[in-house]
mmCIF file of C-alpha atoms in Angstrom:
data_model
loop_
_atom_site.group_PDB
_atom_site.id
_atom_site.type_symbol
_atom_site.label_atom_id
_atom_site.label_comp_id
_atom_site.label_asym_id
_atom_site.label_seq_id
_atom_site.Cartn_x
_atom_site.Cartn_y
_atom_site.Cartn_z
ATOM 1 C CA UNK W 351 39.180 189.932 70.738
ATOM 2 C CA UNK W 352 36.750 187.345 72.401
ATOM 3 C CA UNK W 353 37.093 185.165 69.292
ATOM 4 C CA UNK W 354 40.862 185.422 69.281
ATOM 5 C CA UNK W 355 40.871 184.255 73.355
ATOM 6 C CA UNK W 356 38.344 181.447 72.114
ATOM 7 C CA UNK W 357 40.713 180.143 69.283
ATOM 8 C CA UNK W 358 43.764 180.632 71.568
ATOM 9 C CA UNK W 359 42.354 178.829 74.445
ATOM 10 C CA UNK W 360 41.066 176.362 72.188
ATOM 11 C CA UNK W 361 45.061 175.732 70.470
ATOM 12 C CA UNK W 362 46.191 175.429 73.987
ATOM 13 C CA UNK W 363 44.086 172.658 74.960
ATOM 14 C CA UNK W 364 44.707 170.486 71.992
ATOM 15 C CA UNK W 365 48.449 170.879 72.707
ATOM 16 C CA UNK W 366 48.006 169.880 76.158
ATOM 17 C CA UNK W 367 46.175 166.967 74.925
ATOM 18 C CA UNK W 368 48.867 165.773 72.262
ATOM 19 C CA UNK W 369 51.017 166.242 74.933
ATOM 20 C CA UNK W 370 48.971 163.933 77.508
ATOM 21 C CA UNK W 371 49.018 161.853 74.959
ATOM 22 C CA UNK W 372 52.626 161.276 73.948
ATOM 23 C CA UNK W 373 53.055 160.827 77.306
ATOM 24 C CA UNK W 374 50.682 157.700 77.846
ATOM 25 C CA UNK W 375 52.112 156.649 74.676
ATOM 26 C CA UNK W 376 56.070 156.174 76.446
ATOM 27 C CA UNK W 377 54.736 155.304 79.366
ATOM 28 C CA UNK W 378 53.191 152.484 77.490
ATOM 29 C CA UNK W 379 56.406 151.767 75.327
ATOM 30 C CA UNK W 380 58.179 151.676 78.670
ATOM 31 C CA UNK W 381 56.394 149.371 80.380
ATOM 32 C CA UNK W 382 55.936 147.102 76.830
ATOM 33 C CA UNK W 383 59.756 147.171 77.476
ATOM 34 C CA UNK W 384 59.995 145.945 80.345
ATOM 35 C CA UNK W 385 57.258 142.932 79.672
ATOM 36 C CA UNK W 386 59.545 142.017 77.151
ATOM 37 C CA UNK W 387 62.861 141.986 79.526
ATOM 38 C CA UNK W 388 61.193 139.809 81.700
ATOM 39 C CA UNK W 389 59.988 137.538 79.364
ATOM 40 C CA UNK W 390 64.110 137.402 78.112
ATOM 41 C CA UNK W 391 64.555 136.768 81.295
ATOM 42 C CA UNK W 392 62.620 133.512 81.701
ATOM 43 C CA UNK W 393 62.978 132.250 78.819
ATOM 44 C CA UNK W 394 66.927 132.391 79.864
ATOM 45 C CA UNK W 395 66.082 130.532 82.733
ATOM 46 C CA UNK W 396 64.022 128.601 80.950
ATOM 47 C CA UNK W 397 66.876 126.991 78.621
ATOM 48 C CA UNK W 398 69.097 127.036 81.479
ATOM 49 C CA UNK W 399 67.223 124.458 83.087
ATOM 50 C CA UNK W 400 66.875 122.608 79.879
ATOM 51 C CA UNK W 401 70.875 122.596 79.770
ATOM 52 C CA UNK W 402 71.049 121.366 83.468
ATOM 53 C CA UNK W 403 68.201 118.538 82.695
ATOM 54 C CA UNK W 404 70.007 117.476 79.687
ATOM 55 C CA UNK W 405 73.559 117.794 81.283
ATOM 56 C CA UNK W 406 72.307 115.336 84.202
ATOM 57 C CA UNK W 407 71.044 112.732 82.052
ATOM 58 C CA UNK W 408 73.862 112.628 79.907
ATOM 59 C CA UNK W 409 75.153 111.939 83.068
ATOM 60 C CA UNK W 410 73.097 109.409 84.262
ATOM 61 C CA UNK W 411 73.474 107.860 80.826
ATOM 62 C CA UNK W 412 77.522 108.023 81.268
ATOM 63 C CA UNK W 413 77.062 106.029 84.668
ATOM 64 C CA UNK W 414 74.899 103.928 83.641
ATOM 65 C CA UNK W 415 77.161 102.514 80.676
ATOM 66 C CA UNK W 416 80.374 102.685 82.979
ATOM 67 C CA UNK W 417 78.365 100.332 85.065
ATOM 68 C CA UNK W 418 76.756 97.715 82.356
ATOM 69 C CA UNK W 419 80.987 97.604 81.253
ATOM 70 C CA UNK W 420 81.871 97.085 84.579
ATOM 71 C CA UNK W 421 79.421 94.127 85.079
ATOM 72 C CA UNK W 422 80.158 93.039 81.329
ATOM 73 C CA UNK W 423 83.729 92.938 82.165
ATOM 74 C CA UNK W 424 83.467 90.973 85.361
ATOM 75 C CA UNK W 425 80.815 88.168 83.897
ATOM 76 C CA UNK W 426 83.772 87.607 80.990
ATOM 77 C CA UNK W 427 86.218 87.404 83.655
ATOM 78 C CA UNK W 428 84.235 84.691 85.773
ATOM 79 C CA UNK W 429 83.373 83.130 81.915
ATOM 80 C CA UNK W 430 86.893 82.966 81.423
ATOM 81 C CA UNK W 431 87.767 81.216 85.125
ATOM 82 C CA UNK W 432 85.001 78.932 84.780
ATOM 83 C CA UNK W 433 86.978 77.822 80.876
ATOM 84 C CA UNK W 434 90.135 77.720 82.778
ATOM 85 C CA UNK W 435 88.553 75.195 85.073
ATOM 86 C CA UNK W 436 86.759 73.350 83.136
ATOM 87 C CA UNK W 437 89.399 73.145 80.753
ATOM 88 C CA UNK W 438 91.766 72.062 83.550
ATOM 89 C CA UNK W 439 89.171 69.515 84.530
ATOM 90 C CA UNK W 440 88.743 67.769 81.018
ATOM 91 C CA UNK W 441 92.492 67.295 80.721
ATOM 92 C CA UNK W 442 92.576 65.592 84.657
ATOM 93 C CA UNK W 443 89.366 63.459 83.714
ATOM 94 C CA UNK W 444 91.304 62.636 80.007
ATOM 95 C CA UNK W 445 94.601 61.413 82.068
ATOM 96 C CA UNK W 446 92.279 59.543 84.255
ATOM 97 C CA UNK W 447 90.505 57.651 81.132
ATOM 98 C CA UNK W 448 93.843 57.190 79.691
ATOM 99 C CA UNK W 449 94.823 55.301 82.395
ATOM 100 C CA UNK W 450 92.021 53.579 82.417
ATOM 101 C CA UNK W 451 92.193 51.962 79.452
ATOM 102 C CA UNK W 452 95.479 50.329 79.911
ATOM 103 C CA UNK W 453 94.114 49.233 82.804
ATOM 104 C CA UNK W 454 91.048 47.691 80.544
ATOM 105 C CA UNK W 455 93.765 46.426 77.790
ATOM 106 C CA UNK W 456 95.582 44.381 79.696
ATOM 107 C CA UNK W 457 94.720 40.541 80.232
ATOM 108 C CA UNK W 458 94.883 40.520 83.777
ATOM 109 C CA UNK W 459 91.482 42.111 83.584
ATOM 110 C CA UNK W 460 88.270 40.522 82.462
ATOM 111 C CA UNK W 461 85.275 42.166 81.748
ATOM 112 C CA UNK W 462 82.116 40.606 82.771
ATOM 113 C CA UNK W 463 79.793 39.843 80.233
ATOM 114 C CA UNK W 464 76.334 40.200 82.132
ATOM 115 C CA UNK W 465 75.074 43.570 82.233
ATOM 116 C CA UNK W 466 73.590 43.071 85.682
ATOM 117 C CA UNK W 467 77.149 42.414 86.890
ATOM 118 C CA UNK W 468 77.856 46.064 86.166
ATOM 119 C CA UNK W 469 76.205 47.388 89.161
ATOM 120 C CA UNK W 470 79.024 45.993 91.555
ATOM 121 C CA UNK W 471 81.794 48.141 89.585
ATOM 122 C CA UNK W 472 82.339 51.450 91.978
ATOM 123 C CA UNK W 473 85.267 54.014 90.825
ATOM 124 C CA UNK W 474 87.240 54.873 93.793
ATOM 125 C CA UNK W 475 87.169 58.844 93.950
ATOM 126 C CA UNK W 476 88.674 59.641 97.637
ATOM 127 C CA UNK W 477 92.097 60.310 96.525
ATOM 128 C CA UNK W 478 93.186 63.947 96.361
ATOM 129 C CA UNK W 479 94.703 65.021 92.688
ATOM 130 C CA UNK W 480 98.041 66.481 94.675
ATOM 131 C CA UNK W 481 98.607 62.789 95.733
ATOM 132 C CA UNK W 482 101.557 61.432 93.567
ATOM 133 C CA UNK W 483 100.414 58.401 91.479
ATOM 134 C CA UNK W 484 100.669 55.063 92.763
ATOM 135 C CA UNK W 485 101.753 52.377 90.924
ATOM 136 C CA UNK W 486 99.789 49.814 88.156
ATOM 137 C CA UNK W 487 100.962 46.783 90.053
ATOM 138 C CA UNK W 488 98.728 48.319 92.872
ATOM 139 C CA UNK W 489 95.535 49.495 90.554
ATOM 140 C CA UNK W 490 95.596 45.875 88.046
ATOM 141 C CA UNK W 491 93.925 43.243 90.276
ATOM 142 C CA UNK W 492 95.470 39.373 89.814
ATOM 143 C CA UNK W 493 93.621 37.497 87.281
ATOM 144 C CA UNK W 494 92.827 35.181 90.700
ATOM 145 C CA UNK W 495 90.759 37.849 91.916
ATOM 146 C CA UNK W 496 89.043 38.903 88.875
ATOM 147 C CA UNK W 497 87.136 35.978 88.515
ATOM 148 C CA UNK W 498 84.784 37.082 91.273
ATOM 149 C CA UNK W 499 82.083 40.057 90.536
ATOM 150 C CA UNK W 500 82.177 41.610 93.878
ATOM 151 C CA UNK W 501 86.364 41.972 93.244
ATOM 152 C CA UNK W 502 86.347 43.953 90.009
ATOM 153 C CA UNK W 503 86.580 47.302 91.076
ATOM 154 C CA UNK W 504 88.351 49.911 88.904
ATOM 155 C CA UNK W 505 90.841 52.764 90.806
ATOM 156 C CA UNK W 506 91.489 55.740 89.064
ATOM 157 C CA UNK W 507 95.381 57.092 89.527
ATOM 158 C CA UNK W 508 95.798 60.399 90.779
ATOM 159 C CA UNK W 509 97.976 62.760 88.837
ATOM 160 C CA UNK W 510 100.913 64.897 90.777
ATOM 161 C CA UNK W 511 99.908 68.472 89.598
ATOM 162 C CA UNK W 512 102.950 70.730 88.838
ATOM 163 C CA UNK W 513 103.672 73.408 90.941
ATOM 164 C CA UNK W 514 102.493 76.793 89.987
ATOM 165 C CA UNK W 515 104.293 79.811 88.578
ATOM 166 C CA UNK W 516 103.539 81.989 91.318
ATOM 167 C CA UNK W 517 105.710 80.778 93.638
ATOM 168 C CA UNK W 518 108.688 80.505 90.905
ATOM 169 C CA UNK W 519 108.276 84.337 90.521
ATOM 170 C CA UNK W 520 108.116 85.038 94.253
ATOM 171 C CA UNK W 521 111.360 82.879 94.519
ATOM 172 C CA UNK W 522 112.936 84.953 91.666
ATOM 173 C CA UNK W 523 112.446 88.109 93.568
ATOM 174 C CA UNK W 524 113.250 87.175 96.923
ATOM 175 C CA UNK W 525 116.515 85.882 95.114
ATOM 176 C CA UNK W 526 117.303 88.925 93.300
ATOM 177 C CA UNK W 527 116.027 91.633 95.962
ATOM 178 C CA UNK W 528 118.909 89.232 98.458
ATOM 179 C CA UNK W 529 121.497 89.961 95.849
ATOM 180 C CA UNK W 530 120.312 93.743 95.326
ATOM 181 C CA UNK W 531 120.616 94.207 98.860
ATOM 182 C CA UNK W 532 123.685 94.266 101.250
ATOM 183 C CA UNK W 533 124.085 94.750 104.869
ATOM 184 C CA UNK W 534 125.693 98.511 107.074
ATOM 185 C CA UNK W 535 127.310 98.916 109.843
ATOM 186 C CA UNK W 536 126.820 101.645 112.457
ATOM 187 C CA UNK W 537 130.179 103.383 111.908
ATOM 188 C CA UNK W 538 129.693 103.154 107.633
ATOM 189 C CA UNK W 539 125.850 104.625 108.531
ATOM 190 C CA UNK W 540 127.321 107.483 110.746
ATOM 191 C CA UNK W 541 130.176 108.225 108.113
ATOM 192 C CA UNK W 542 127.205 108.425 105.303
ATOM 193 C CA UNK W 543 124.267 110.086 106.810
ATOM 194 C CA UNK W 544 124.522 113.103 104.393
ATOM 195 C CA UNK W 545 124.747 110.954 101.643
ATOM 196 C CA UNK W 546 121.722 108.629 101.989
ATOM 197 C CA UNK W 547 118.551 108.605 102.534
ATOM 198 C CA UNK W 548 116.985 107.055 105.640
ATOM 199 C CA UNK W 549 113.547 105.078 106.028
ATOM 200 C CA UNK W 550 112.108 104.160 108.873
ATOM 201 C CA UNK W 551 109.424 101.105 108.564
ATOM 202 C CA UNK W 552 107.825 101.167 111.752
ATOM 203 C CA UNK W 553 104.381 102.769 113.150
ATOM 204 C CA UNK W 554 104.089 106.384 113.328
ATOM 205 C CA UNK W 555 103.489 106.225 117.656
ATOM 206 C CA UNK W 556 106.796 104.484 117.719
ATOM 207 C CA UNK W 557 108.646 106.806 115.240
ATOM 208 C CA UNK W 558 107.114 110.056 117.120
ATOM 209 C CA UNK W 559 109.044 108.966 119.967
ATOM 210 C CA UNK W 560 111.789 108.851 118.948
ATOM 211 C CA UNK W 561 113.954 108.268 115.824
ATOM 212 C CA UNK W 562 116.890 108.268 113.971
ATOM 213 C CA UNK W 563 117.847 111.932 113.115
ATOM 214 C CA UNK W 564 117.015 112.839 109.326
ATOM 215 C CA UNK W 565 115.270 109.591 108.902
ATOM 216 C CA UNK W 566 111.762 109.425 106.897
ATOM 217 C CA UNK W 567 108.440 107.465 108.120
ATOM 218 C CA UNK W 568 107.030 105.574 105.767
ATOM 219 C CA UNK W 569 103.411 104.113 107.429
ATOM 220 C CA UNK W 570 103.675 100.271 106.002
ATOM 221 C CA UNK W 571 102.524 98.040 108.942
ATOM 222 C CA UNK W 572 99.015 98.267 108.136
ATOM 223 C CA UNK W 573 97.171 95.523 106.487
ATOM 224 C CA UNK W 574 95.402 97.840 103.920
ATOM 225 C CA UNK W 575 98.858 99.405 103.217
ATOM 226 C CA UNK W 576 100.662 96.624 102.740
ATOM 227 C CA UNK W 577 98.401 95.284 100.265
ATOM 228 C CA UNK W 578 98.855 98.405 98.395
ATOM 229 C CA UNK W 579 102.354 97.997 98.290
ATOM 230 C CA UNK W 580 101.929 94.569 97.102
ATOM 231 C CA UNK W 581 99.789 95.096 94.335
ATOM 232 C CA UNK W 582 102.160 98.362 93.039
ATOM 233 C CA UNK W 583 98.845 100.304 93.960
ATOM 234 C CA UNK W 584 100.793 102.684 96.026
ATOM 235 C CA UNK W 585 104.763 104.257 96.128
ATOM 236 C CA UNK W 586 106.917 105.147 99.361
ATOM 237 C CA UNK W 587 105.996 108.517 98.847
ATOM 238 C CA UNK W 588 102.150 108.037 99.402
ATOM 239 C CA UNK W 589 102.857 106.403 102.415
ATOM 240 C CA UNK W 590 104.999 109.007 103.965
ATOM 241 C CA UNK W 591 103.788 110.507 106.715
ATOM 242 C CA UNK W 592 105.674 113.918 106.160
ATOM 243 C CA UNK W 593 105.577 116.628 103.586
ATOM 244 C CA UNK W 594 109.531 116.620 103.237
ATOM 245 C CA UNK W 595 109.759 112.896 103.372
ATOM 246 C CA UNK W 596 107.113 112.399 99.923
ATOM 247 C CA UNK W 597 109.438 115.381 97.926
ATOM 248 C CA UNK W 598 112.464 113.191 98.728
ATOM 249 C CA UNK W 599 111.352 110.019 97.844
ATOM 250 C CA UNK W 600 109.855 111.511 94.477
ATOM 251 C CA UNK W 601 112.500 113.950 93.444
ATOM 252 C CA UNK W 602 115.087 110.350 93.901
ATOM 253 C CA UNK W 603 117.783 112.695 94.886
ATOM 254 C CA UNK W 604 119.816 110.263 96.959
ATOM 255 C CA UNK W 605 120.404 106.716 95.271
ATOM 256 C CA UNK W 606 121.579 105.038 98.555
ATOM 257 C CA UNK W 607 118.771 104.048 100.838
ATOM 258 C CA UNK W 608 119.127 102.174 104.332
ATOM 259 C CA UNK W 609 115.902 101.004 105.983
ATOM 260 C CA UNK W 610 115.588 99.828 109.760
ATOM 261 C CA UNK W 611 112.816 98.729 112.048
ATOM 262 C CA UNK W 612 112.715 97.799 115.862
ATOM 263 C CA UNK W 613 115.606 95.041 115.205
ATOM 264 C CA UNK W 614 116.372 92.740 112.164
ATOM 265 C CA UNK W 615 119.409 91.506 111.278
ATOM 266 C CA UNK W 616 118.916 89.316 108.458
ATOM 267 C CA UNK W 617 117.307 89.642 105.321
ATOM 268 C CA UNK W 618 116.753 86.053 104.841
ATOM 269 C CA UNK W 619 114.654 85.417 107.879
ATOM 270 C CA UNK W 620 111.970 88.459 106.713
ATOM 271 C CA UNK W 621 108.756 86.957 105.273
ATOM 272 C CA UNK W 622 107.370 88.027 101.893
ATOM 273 C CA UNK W 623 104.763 89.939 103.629
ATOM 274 C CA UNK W 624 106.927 91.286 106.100
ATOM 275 C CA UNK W 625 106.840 95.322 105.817
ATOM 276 C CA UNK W 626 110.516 95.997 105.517
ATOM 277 C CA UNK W 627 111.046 93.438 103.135
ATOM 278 C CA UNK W 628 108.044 95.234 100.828
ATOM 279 C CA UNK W 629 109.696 98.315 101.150
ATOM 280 C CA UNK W 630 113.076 96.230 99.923
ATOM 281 C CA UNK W 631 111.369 95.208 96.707
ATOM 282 C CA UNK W 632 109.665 98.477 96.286
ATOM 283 C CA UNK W 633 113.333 100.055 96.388
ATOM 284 C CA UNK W 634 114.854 97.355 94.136
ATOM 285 C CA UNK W 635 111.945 98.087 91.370
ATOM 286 C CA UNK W 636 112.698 101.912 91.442
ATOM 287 C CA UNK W 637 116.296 100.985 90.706
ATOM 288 C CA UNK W 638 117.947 102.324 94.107
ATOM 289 C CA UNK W 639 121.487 101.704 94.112
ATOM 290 C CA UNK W 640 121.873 99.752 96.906
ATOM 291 C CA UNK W 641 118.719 99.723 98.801
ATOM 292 C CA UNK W 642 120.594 99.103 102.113
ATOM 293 C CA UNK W 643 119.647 97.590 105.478
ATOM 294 C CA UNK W 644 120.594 98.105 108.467
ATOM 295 C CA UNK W 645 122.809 95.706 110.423
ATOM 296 C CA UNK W 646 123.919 95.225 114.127
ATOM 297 C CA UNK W 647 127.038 97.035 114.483
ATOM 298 C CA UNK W 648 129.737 97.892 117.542
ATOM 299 C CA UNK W 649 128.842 98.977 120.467
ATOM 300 C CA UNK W 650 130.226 102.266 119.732
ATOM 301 C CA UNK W 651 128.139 103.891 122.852
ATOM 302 C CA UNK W 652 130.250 105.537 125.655
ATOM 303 C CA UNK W 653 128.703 104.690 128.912
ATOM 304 C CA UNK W 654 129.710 107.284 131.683
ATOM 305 C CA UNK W 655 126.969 106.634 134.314
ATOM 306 C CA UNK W 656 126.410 104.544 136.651
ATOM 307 C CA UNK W 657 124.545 100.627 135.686
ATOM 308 C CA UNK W 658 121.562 101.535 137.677
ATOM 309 C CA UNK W 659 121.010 104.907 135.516
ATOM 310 C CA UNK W 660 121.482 102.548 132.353
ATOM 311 C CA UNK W 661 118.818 100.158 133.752
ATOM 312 C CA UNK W 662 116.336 102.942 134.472
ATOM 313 C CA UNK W 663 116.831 104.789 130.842
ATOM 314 C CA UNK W 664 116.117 101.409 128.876
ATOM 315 C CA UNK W 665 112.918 100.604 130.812
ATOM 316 C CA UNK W 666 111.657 104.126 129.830
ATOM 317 C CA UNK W 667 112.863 104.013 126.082
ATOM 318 C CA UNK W 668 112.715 100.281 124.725
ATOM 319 C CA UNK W 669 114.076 101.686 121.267
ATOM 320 C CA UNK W 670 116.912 103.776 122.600
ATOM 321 C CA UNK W 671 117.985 100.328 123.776
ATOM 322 C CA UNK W 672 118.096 98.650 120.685
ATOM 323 C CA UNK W 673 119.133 101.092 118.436
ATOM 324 C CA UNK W 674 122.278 101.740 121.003
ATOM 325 C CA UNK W 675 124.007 98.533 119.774
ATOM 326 C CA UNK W 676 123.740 100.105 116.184
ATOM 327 C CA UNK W 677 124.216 103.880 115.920
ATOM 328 C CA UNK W 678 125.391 106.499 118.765
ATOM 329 C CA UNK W 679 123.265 108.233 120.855
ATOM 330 C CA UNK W 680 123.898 111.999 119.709
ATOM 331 C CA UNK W 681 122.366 110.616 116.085
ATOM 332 C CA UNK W 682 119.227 109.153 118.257
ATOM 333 C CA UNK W 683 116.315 112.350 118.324
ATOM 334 C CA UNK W 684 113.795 112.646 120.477
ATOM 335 C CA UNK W 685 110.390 114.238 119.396
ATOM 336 C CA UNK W 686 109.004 115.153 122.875
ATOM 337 C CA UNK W 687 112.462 117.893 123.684
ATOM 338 C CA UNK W 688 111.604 119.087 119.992
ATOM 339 C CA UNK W 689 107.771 120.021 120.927
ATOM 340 C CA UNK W 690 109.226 121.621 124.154
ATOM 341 C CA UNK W 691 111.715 123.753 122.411
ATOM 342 C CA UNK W 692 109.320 124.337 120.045
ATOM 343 C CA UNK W 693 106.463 125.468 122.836
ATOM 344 C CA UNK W 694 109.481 127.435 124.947
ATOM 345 C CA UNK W 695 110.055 129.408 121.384
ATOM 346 C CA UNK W 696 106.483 130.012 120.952
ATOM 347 C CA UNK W 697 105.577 130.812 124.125
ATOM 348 C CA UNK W 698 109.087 133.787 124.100
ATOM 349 C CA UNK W 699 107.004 135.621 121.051
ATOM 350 C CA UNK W 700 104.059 136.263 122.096
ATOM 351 C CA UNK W 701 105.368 137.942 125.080
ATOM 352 C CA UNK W 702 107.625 139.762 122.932
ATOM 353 C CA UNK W 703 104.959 140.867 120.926
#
């Protein structure tokens, strides 16, 4: 029996030690496991930071070229100014030898022989190239006066430059925007307020106190804006000032515009750079059908009080004045009642609530 304990006790502790072993042996797999998830893990962030690295300097390289074709393109456009010029120059200078060599042809002149006598000939460059050109009767000296060293002076003749084409395209617009455009009364804006669209081409202080009822602010009397206009960088709609205003101008529901500032009358007295006659062209280019302005009409207000209440009311509202000789009053809005409506409304739900 002893020997039978001694092999039994024996069995059990080798299984206990294959088991002790097996053991060690996950634990070991486990934790080889996990070595490796971590290094996955690094080397992930490892090429992620490669991509980033190589994404930026692709970027770099992308600015970089955008900016060497930038300063490309501007040293060919002052290559090409400088060419204009010079090119403009040659043919003045040309025009200028030209003449002089008539002036050298013809026998009334004499050349003088001695080289030393050059030094008294001067050319006579104080004449601006605008100047018309004077006549060769003036320029040819008499053959009296030739004779003497000190008298033989050449003159070169200025040249009358044409004019340039700006101005004839300017000219063409203002002419065809003055066709384009025609002139409203008050009662013919009253009758078609529902029909057309209204602009209004003044500041946005002046507007927010008070305006013409469905009218749109466009934001034009700024220098930078203007410009933009100018150069077809911006529309009407960018330079509303409301939400509903830009989805009007763009959806070009209504093909009859009228435009109005503080007070003009005539089109013709508006200078190019004038804001409502930029907002004129821009109309006229998007093919509104009239773009219309707004003319003094009849006095179509009914006065009921007293003159001393009519003197007090224009000193408060300078516009209200001007705009009474053109539309009525109930079609005149003013934005300060709306914010106290709009306060008085605000102010009734929260107590209801």
């Amino acid at each position: 029996m002893s020997r039978i304990t001694v092999f039994m006790s024996a069995i059990c502790h080798m299984v206990g030690y294959l088991e002790e072993e097996e053991e060690e042996e996950e634990k070991k797999k486990k934790e080889e496991e996990k070595k490796k998830k971590k290094e996955k893990k690094k080397k992930k962030r490892k090429m992620k930071k490669k991509k980033r690295k190589k994404k930026k300097k692709k970027r770099k390289k992308k600015k970089k070229k955008k900016i060497k074709m930038k300063k490309e393109k501007k040293k060919k456009r002052t290559r090409r100014e400088r060419i204009r010029k010079y090119v403009s120059y040659y043919c003045i200078y040309e025009c200028y030898l030209a003449d002089d060599t008539k002036t050298m042809s013809s026998p009334s002149v004499c050349c003088p022989p001695v080289a030393a006598a050059r030094d008294s000939l001067r050319l006579a460059l104080n004449r601006s190239l605008s100047e018309p050109a004077t006549s060769t009767s003036q320029s040819s000296p008499s053959p009296s006066s030739s004779s003497s060293p000190a008298a033989k002076r050449f003159k070169l003749e200025s040249v009358s430059l044409p004019a340039s084409p700006c101005t004839e395209s300017a000219t063409l617009q203002r002419a065809l925007v003055m066709k384009r455009v025609c002139g409203l009364s008050a009662d013919a804006l009253v009758s078609k307020l529902e029909r057309c669209l209204v602009v209004d081409c003044r500041p946005f202080l002046a507007y927010n106190v008070n305006h013409i009822r469905g009218s749109i602010n466009v934001n034009c009397c700024d220098r930078f804006n203007r410009r933009r206009l100018q150069q077809g960088k911006a529309t009407l709609a960018d330079l509303a000032t409301t939400r509903e205003g830009k989805e009007l101008l763009r959806r070009r529901v209504f093909k009859e515009v009228v435009v109005y500032d503080d007070a003009t009358d005539d089109v013709d007295l508006l200078s190019p750079s004038h804001p409502l006659f930029l907002v004129l062209t821009t109309l006229v280019d998007d093919n509104r059908q009239p773009a219309l302005l707004l003319e003094k009409g009849q006095e179509e207000v009914v006065v009921e009080e007293e003159e001393e209440e009519e003197e007090e009311e224009e000193e408060e509202n300078a516009f209200v004045g001007n705009i009474r000789t053109r539309l009525k009053m109930h079609h005149v809005i003013e934005c300060r009642k709306e914010e106290e409506e709009r306060g008085r409304r605000q102010t009734k739900k929260k107590k209801k609530l």
